[in-house]
Every structure is written in C-alpha cells, then in structure tokens.
PDB file of C-alpha atoms and ligand atoms in Angstrom:
ATOM      1  CA  MET A   1       0.000   0.000   0.000  1.00 93.00           C
ATOM      2  CA  ASN A   2       1.277   3.445  -0.886  1.00 94.00           C
ATOM      3  CA  LYS A   3      -0.464   6.021   1.289  1.00 96.00           C
ATOM      4  CA  ILE A   4      -3.784   7.127   2.693  1.00 97.00           C
ATOM      5  CA  GLU A   5      -5.750   8.125  -0.415  1.00 97.00           C
ATOM      6  CA  HIS A   6      -8.638   9.757   1.437  1.00 97.00           C
ATOM      7  CA  ILE A   7     -10.772   9.625   4.556  1.00 98.00           C
ATOM      8  CA  GLY A   8     -14.498   9.045   4.037  1.00 98.00           C
ATOM      9  CA  ILE A   9     -17.010  10.840   6.259  1.00 98.00           C
ATOM     10  CA  ALA A  10     -20.713   9.913   6.395  1.00 98.00           C
ATOM     11  CA  VAL A  11     -23.035  12.921   6.308  1.00 98.00           C
ATOM     12  CA  SER A  12     -26.826  13.129   6.388  1.00 97.00           C
ATOM     13  CA  ASN A  13     -27.043  16.181   4.109  1.00 98.00           C
ATOM     14  CA  LEU A  14     -24.268  16.645   1.558  1.00 98.00           C
ATOM     15  CA  LYS A  15     -25.244  20.208   0.659  1.00 97.00           C
ATOM     16  CA  ASP A  16     -25.035  21.357   4.292  1.00 98.00           C
ATOM     17  CA  ALA A  17     -21.836  19.363   4.831  1.00 98.00           C
ATOM     18  CA  ASN A  18     -20.225  20.906   1.726  1.00 98.00           C
ATOM     19  CA  GLN A  19     -20.969  24.353   3.174  1.00 98.00           C
ATOM     20  CA  ARG A  20     -19.585  23.369   6.576  1.00 97.00           C
ATOM     21  CA  TYR A  21     -16.381  21.969   5.079  1.00 97.00           C
ATOM     22  CA  PHE A  22     -16.041  25.016   2.842  1.00 97.00           C
ATOM     23  CA  ARG A  23     -16.105  27.153   6.002  1.00 98.00           C
ATOM     24  CA  LEU A  24     -13.610  24.783   7.620  1.00 97.00           C
ATOM     25  CA  PHE A  25     -11.156  24.416   4.727  1.00 96.00           C
ATOM     26  CA  GLY A  26     -11.685  27.612   2.743  1.00 97.00           C
ATOM     27  CA  VAL A  27     -11.930  25.592  -0.478  1.00 97.00           C
ATOM     28  CA  LYS A  28     -14.860  24.087  -2.327  1.00 97.00           C
ATOM     29  CA  PRO A  29     -15.112  20.410  -3.305  1.00 97.00           C
ATOM     30  CA  TYR A  30     -13.285  19.679  -6.565  1.00 96.00           C
ATOM     31  CA  LYS A  31     -15.904  17.164  -7.541  1.00 95.00           C
ATOM     32  CA  THR A  32     -19.358  15.909  -6.632  1.00 96.00           C
ATOM     33  CA  GLU A  33     -20.434  12.589  -8.021  1.00 95.00           C
ATOM     34  CA  GLU A  34     -23.239  10.030  -7.742  1.00 95.00           C
ATOM     35  CA  VAL A  35     -21.958   6.483  -7.336  1.00 90.00           C
ATOM     36  CA  LEU A  36     -24.967   4.483  -8.434  1.00 87.00           C
ATOM     37  CA  SER A  37     -23.367   1.103  -7.701  1.00 82.00           C
ATOM     38  CA  GLU A  38     -23.332   2.111  -3.995  1.00 89.00           C
ATOM     39  CA  ASN A  39     -26.399   4.408  -3.912  1.00 94.00           C
ATOM     40  CA  VAL A  40     -24.402   7.336  -2.562  1.00 96.00           C
ATOM     41  CA  THR A  41     -23.522  10.872  -3.570  1.00 97.00           C
ATOM     42  CA  THR A  42     -19.981  11.940  -2.760  1.00 97.00           C
ATOM     43  CA  SER A  43     -17.957  15.101  -2.817  1.00 98.00           C
ATOM     44  CA  PHE A  44     -14.181  15.405  -2.597  1.00 97.00           C
ATOM     45  CA  PHE A  45     -12.051  18.134  -1.054  1.00 98.00           C
ATOM     46  CA  ARG A  46      -8.317  18.385  -1.634  1.00 97.00           C
ATOM     47  CA  LEU A  47      -5.981  19.813   0.993  1.00 95.00           C
ATOM     48  CA  GLY A  48      -2.420  19.588  -0.262  1.00 94.00           C
ATOM     49  CA  GLU A  49      -1.794  15.855  -0.700  1.00 92.00           C
ATOM     50  CA  SER A  50      -4.762  14.889   1.481  1.00 96.00           C
ATOM     51  CA  LYS A  51      -8.309  14.252   0.354  1.00 97.00           C
ATOM     52  CA  ILE A  52     -11.559  14.139   2.290  1.00 98.00           C
ATOM     53  CA  GLU A  53     -14.610  12.385   0.845  1.00 98.00           C
ATOM     54  CA  LEU A  54     -18.078  13.260   2.121  1.00 98.00           C
ATOM     55  CA  LEU A  55     -20.778  10.633   1.492  1.00 98.00           C
ATOM     56  CA  GLU A  56     -24.546  10.962   1.621  1.00 98.00           C
ATOM     57  CA  GLY A  57     -26.830   7.975   1.037  1.00 98.00           C
ATOM     58  CA  ILE A  58     -29.456   8.008  -1.718  1.00 97.00           C
ATOM     59  CA  GLY A  59     -32.688   6.624  -0.279  1.00 93.00           C
ATOM     60  CA  GLU A  60     -32.678   3.959   2.444  1.00 92.00           C
ATOM     61  CA  ASN A  61     -30.869   1.009   0.925  1.00 92.00           C
ATOM     62  CA  ASN A  62     -27.206   1.938   1.163  1.00 95.00           C
ATOM     63  CA  ALA A  63     -24.292   1.614   3.559  1.00 94.00           C
ATOM     64  CA  ILE A  64     -24.174   5.311   4.489  1.00 97.00           C
ATOM     65  CA  THR A  65     -27.823   5.656   5.552  1.00 97.00           C
ATOM     66  CA  LYS A  66     -27.499   2.445   7.585  1.00 96.00           C
ATOM     67  CA  PHE A  67     -24.246   3.655   9.163  1.00 96.00           C
ATOM     68  CA  ILE A  68     -25.788   6.996  10.193  1.00 97.00           C
ATOM     69  CA  LYS A  69     -28.859   5.242  11.602  1.00 97.00           C
ATOM     70  CA  SER A  70     -26.747   3.080  13.894  1.00 95.00           C
ATOM     71  CA  LYS A  71     -23.770   5.355  14.672  1.00 95.00           C
ATOM     72  CA  GLY A  72     -24.644   8.875  13.569  1.00 97.00           C
ATOM     73  CA  GLU A  73     -22.597  11.059  11.259  1.00 98.00           C
ATOM     74  CA  GLY A  74     -18.830  10.722  11.397  1.00 98.00           C
ATOM     75  CA  ILE A  75     -15.744   8.990  10.018  1.00 98.00           C
ATOM     76  CA  HIS A  76     -16.889   6.089   7.871  1.00 98.00           C
ATOM     77  CA  HIS A  77     -13.766   4.633   6.245  1.00 98.00           C
ATOM     78  CA  ILE A  78     -10.083   5.107   5.555  1.00 98.00           C
ATOM     79  CA  ALA A  79      -8.989   4.531   1.967  1.00 98.00           C
ATOM     80  CA  TYR A  80      -5.503   3.403   0.966  1.00 98.00           C
ATOM     81  CA  ASP A  81      -3.963   3.814  -2.463  1.00 97.00           C
ATOM     82  CA  VAL A  82      -2.626   0.628  -4.061  1.00 97.00           C
ATOM     83  CA  ASP A  83      -0.920  -0.068  -7.393  1.00 96.00           C
ATOM     84  CA  ASP A  84      -2.540  -3.446  -8.080  1.00 96.00           C
ATOM     85  CA  ILE A  85      -5.861  -3.891  -6.301  1.00 97.00           C
ATOM     86  CA  ALA A  86      -6.406  -7.478  -7.481  1.00 96.00           C
ATOM     87  CA  SER A  87      -3.123  -8.717  -6.046  1.00 96.00           C
ATOM     88  CA  GLU A  88      -3.660  -6.749  -2.790  1.00 97.00           C
ATOM     89  CA  MET A  89      -7.124  -8.344  -2.452  1.00 97.00           C
ATOM     90  CA  LYS A  90      -5.558 -11.773  -2.853  1.00 97.00           C
ATOM     91  CA  ARG A  91      -2.756 -10.989  -0.391  1.00 97.00           C
ATOM     92  CA  LEU A  92      -5.106  -9.596   2.280  1.00 97.00           C
ATOM     93  CA  LYS A  93      -7.526 -12.500   1.893  1.00 96.00           C
ATOM     94  CA  ASN A  94      -4.611 -14.846   2.579  1.00 97.00           C
ATOM     95  CA  GLU A  95      -3.800 -12.731   5.643  1.00 97.00           C
ATOM     96  CA  GLY A  96      -7.298 -13.409   6.979  1.00 96.00           C
ATOM     97  CA  PHE A  97      -9.057 -10.158   6.108  1.00 97.00           C
ATOM     98  CA  GLU A  98     -12.672 -10.336   4.965  1.00 97.00           C
ATOM     99  CA  ILE A  99     -13.007  -8.588   1.582  1.00 97.00           C
ATOM    100  CA  GLN A 100     -16.582  -7.514   0.873  1.00 94.00           C
ATOM    101  CA  SER A 101     -16.546  -8.318  -2.852  1.00 93.00           C
ATOM    102  CA  ASP A 102     -14.891 -10.960  -5.013  1.00 93.00           C
ATOM    103  CA  ALA A 103     -13.726  -8.449  -7.600  1.00 94.00           C
ATOM    104  CA  PRO A 104     -12.887  -4.722  -7.554  1.00 95.00           C
ATOM    105  CA  LYS A 105     -15.769  -2.350  -8.325  1.00 92.00           C
ATOM    106  CA  ILE A 106     -15.859   1.032 -10.030  1.00 90.00           C
ATOM    107  CA  GLY A 107     -15.885   3.584  -7.208  1.00 88.00           C
ATOM    108  CA  ALA A 108     -15.910   7.351  -6.952  1.00 87.00           C
ATOM    109  CA  ASP A 109     -13.186   9.629  -8.317  1.00 87.00           C
ATOM    110  CA  ASN A 110     -12.067   7.362 -11.163  1.00 89.00           C
ATOM    111  CA  LYS A 111     -10.958   4.450  -8.978  1.00 93.00           C
ATOM    112  CA  LEU A 112     -11.256   0.713  -8.763  1.00 95.00           C
ATOM    113  CA  VAL A 113     -12.225  -0.035  -5.171  1.00 95.00           C
ATOM    114  CA  CYS A 114     -12.958  -2.781  -2.677  1.00 96.00           C
ATOM    115  CA  PHE A 115     -13.782  -2.747   1.021  1.00 96.00           C
ATOM    116  CA  ILE A 116     -12.446  -4.786   3.921  1.00 97.00           C
ATOM    117  CA  HIS A 117     -15.047  -5.596   6.561  1.00 96.00           C
ATOM    118  CA  PRO A 118     -14.483  -3.762   9.864  1.00 95.00           C
ATOM    119  CA  LYS A 119     -15.056  -7.063  11.712  1.00 95.00           C
ATOM    120  CA  SER A 120     -11.743  -8.336  10.375  1.00 96.00           C
ATOM    121  CA  ALA A 121      -9.924  -5.000  10.688  1.00 95.00           C
ATOM    122  CA  GLY A 122     -10.309  -3.958  14.305  1.00 95.00           C
ATOM    123  CA  GLY A 123     -13.497  -1.963  13.807  1.00 95.00           C
ATOM    124  CA  VAL A 124     -12.269   0.179  10.902  1.00 97.00           C
ATOM    125  CA  LEU A 125     -13.829  -0.057   7.448  1.00 97.00           C
ATOM    126  CA  ILE A 126     -10.918  -0.055   5.001  1.00 98.00           C
ATOM    127  CA  GLU A 127     -11.185   0.847   1.325  1.00 97.00           C
ATOM    128  CA  LEU A 128      -8.501  -0.049  -1.165  1.00 97.00           C
ATOM    129  CA  CYS A 129      -8.383   2.066  -4.288  1.00 96.00           C
ATOM    130  CA  GLN A 130      -6.435   1.969  -7.501  1.00 97.00           C
ATOM    131  CA  GLU A 131      -6.478   4.867  -9.941  1.00 95.00           C
ATOM    132  CA  ILE A 132      -7.987   3.923 -13.305  1.00 93.00           C
ATOM    133  CA  ASN A 133      -5.599   4.937 -16.079  1.00 83.00           C
ATOM    134  CA  ASN A 134      -7.540   6.230 -19.055  1.00 63.00           C
TER     135      ASN A 134
HETATM  136 ZN1   ZN B   1     -13.914   6.366  -0.117  1.00 71.72          ZN
END
C-alpha cells in the first residue's frame, strides 16, 4: 500500500456538509459525483496531498444511511492507495481479512475499489483504491 488516499465521512445532508467543510477548509469540493453502484452521492475536497470524501446515502438502501442510523454522522472509512488492487485483495484475503466483494468495483473519483469488513480490521472499514488509467 502506498499512502492514505482519502478519509471518508458519512453525512446526512451533503449540501449542508459541503458548506460546513467550505467554512472549515476555505476551499470548495473539486468534484461531486453520484456512485450508483453504492447508492451514494460523494464530494471530494483536496488539501495539499490529502483528500476528504463526504458521502450521503441516496434513499434507504445503502451503507451510508445504515451507518448513520446506527452510529450517527462521522468517520466512515479510511482509503488506501494501491498499485494493483487485485493482487492486494488476494494478499489480504490470505492474511485473513474479509473482503466484501470478489472483484474490484468502479468507485468514486475514477478508482477501482474494494472494502475490507471492519469485523476483520479492528473496527475500521478499510477501502482499497487503484487509480484507473484512461
Ligand atoms: Zn472512499
């Protein structure tokens, strides 16, 4: 793994959260995007080399709405940048981590992604992401 790619924060209202983070950071999100495979809308802020992703659920049937219902708004996942997501998935599976999908999925911000279940990672939801080269 190369570095923390971004930190994902679950929010109940993305518009309000974008305003709040604009007041906090002094910059606007560089992108807002619907990820229909996950039923979420996301926005991304860049601070130097660091990125923050805000996520709002669309409707009821998605991980973010469920997360907020049980835990409230807050840090949802930490995402790590990898060069070869398929081989990292294989390696981590062999190490005993529970990967939530058999194959990488198309995620937000032009990335291939997968998630590691917090049960197998000390209570932290981990996202792996690999930049898609166009
Ligand atoms: Zn993420």
